[in-house]
Short mmCIF file of N, CA and C in Angstrom, two decimals:
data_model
loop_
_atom_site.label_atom_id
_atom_site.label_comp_id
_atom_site.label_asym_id
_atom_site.label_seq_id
_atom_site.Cartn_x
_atom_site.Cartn_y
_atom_site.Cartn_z
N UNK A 763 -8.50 -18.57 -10.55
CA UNK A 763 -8.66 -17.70 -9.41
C UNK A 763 -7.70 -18.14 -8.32
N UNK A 764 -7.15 -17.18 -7.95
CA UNK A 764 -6.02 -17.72 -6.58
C UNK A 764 -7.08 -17.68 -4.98
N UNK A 765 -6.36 -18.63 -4.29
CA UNK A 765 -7.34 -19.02 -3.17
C UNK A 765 -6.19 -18.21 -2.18
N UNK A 766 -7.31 -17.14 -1.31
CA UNK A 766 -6.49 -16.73 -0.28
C UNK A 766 -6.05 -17.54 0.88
N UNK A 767 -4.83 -17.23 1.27
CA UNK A 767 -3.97 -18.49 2.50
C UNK A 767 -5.04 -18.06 3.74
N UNK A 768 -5.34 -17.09 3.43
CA UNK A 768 -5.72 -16.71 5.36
C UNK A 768 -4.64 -15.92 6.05
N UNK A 769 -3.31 -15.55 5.82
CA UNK A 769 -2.31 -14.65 6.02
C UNK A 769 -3.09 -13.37 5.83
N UNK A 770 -2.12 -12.38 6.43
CA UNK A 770 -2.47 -11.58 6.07
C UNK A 770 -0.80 -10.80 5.31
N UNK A 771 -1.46 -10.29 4.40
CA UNK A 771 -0.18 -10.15 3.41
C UNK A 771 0.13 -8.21 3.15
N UNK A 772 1.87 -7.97 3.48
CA UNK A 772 1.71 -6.67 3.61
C UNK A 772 2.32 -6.21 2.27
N UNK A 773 2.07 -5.34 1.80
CA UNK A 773 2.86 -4.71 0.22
C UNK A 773 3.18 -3.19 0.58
N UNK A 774 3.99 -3.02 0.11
CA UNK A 774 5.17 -1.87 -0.19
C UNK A 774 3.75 -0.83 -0.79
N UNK A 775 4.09 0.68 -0.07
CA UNK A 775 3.29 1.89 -0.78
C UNK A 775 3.70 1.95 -2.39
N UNK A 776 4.97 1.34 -2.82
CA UNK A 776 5.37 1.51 -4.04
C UNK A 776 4.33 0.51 -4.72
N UNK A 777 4.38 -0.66 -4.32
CA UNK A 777 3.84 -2.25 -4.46
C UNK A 777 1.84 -1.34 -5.55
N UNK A 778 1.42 -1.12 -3.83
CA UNK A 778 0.37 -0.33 -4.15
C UNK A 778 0.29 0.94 -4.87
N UNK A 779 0.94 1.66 -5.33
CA UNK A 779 1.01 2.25 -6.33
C UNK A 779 0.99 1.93 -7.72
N UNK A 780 1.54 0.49 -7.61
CA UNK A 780 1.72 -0.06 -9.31
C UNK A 780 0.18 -0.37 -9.32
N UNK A 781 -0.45 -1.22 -8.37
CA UNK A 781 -1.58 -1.70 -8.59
C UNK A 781 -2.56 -0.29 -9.14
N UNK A 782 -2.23 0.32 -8.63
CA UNK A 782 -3.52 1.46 -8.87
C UNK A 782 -3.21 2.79 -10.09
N UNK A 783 -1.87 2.49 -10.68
CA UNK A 783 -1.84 2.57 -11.79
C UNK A 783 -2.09 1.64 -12.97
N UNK A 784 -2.18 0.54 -12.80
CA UNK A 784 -2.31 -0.87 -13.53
C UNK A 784 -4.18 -0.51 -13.60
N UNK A 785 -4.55 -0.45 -12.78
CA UNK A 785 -6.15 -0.34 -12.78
C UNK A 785 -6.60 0.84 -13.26
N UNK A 786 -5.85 2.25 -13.16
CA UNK A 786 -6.46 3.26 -14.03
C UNK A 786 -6.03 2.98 -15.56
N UNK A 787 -4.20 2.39 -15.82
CA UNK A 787 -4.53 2.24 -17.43
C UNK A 787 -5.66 1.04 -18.20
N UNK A 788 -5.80 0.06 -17.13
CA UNK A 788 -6.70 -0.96 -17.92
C UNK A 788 -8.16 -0.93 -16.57
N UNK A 789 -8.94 -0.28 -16.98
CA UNK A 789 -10.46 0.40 -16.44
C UNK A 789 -10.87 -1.34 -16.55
N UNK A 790 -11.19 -1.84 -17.47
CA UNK A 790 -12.19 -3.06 -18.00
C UNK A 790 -11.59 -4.36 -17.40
N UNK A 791 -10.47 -4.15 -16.47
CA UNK A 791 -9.95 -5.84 -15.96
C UNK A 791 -10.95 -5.50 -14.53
N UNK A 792 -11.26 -6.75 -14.04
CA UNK A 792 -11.68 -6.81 -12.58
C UNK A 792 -10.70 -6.81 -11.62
N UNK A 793 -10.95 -6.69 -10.30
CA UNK A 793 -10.32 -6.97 -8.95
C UNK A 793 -9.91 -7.88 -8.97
N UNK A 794 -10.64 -8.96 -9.65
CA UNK A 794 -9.76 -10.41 -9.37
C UNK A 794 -8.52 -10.68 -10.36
N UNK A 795 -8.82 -9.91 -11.42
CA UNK A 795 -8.00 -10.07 -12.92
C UNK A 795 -6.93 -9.74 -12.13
N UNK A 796 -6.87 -8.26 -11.40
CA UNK A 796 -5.56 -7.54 -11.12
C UNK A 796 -5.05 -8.32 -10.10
N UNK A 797 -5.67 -8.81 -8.98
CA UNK A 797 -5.36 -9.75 -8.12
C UNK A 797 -4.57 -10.19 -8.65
N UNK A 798 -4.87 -11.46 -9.32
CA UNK A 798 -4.40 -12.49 -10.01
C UNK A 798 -2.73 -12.47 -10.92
N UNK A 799 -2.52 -10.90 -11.41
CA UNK A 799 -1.54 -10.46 -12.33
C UNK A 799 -0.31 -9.96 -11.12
N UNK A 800 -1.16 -9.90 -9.83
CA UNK A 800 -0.28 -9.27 -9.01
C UNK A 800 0.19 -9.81 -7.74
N UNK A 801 -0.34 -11.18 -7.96
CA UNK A 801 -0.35 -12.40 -7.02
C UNK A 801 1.42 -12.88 -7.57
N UNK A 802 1.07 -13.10 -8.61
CA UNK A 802 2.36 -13.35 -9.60
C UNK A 802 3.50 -12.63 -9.77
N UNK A 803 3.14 -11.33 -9.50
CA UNK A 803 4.00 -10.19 -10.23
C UNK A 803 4.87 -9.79 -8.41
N UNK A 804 4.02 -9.92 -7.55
CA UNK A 804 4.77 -9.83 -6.04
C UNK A 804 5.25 -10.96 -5.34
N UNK A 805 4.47 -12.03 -6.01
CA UNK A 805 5.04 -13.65 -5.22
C UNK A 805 4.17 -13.78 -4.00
N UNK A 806 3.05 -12.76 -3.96
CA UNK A 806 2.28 -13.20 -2.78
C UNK A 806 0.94 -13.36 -3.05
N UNK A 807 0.24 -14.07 -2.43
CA UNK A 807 -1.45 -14.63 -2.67
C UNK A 807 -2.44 -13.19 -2.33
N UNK A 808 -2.75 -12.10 -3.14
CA UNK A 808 -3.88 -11.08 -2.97
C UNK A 808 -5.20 -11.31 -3.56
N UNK A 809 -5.79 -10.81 -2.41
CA UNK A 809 -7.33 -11.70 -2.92
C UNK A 809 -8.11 -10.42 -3.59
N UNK A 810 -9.34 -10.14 -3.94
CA UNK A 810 -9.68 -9.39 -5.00
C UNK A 810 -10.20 -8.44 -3.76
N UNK A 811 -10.39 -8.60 -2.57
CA UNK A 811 -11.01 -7.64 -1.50
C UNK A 811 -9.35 -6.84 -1.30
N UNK A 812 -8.60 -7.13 -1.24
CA UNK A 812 -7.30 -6.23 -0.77
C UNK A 812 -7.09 -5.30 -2.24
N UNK A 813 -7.21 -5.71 -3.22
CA UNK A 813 -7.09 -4.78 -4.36
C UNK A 813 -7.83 -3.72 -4.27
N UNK A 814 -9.35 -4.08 -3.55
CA UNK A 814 -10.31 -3.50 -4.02
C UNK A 814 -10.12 -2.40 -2.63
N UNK A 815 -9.76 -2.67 -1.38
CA UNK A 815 -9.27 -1.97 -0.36
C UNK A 815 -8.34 -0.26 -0.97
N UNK A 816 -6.94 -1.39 -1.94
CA UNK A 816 -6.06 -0.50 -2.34
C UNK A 816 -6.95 0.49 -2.69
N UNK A 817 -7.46 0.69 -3.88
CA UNK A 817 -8.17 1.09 -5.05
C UNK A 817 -8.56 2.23 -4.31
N UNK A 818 -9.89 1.99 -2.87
CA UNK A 818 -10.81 2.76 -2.60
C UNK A 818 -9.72 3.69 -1.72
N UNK A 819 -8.35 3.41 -1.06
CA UNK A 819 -8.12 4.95 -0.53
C UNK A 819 -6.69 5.05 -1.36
N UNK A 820 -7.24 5.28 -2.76
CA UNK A 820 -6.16 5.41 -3.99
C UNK A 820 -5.78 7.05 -3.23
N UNK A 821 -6.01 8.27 -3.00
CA UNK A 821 -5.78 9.48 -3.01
C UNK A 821 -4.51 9.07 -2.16
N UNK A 822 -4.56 8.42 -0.93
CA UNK A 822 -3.85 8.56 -0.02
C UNK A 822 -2.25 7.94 0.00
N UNK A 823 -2.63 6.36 -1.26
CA UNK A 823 -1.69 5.84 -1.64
C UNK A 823 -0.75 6.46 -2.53
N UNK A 824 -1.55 7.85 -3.25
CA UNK A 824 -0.53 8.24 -4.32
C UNK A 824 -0.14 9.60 -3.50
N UNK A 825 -0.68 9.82 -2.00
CA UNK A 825 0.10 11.04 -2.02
C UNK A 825 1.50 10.78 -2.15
N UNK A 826 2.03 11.84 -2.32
CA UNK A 826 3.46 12.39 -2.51
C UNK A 826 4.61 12.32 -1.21
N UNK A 827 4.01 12.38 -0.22
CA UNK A 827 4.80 12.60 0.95
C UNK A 827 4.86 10.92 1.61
N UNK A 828 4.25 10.16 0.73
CA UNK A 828 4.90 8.86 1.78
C UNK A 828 5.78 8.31 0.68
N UNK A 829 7.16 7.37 1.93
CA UNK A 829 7.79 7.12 0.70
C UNK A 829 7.53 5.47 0.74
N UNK A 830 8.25 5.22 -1.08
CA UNK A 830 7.99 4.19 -1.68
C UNK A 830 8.00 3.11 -1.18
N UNK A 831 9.26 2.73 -0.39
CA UNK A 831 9.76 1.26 0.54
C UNK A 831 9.14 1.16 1.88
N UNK A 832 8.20 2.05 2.23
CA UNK A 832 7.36 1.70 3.62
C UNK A 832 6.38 0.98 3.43
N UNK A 833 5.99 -0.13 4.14
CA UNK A 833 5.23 -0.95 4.69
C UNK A 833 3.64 -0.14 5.20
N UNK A 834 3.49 0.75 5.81
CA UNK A 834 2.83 1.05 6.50
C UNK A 834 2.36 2.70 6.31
N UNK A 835 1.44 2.98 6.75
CA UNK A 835 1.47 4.85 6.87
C UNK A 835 0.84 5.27 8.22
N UNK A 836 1.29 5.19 8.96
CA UNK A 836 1.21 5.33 10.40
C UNK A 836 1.60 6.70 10.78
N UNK A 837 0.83 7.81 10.86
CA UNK A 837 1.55 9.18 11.64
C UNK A 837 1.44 8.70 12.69
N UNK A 838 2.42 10.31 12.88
CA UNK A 838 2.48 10.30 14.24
C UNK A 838 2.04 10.92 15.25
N UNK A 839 1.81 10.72 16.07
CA UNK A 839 0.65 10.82 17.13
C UNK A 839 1.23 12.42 17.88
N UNK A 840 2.48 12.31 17.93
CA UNK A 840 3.13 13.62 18.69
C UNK A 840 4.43 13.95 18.00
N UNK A 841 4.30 14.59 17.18
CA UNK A 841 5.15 15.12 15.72
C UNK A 841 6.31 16.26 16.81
N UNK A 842 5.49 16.91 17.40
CA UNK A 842 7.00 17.68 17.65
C UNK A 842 7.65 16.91 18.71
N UNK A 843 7.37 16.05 19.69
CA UNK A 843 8.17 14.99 20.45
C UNK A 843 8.94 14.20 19.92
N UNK A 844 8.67 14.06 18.77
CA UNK A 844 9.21 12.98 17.81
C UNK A 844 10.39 13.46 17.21
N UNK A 845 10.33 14.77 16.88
CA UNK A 845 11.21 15.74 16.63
C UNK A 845 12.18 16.25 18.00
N UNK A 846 11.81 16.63 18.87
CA UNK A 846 12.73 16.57 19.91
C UNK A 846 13.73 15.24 20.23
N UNK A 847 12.69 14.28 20.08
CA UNK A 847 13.30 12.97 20.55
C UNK A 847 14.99 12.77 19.69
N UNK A 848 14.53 13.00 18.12
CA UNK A 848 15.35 12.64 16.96
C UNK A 848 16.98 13.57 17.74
N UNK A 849 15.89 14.85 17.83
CA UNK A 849 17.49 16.07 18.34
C UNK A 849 18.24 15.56 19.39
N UNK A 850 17.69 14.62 20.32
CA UNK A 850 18.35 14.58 21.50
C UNK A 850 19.02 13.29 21.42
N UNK A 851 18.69 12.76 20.21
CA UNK A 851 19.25 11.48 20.41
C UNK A 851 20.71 11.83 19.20
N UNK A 852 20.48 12.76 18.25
CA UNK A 852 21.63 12.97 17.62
C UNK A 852 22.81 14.04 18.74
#
């Protein structure tokens, strides 16, 4: 079992995507199993509560509209400002 650092550790929407395909093809491994395969497989210490985090807002991780190399899924608070902003700055 890997011992969590106490960090808090961030993974790629892609990162979390593998995990939650890894867990629908193999149903019968635990949170900690996948942990453990993915502790290794990213080079970082995930404890079986962050898997189990991933897992539960799986819909949101596989939508379609976020992309792969982001860190984060943060909208935005004022979408057409954001859009003005972009115009005025190009």
């Amino acid at each position: 079992m890997v011992k969590s650092s106490g960090k808090r550790v961030f993974l790629t929407v892609e990162q979390k995507r593998k995990v939650i395909l890894h867990s629908d093809d193999n149903p019968s491994h635990s949170h900690a199993t996948i942990a453990e395969k993915f502790s290794k497989s990213f080079g970082v210490v995930l404890s079986r509560r962050t898997i189990s985090n991933i897992l539960q807002n799986r819909s949101h991780w596989l939508n379609d509209s976020l992309k792969d190399n982001k860190m984060t899924s943060v909208q935005e608070k004022f979408p057409e400002l954001e859009k003005a902003l972009l115009m005025w700055i190009e």
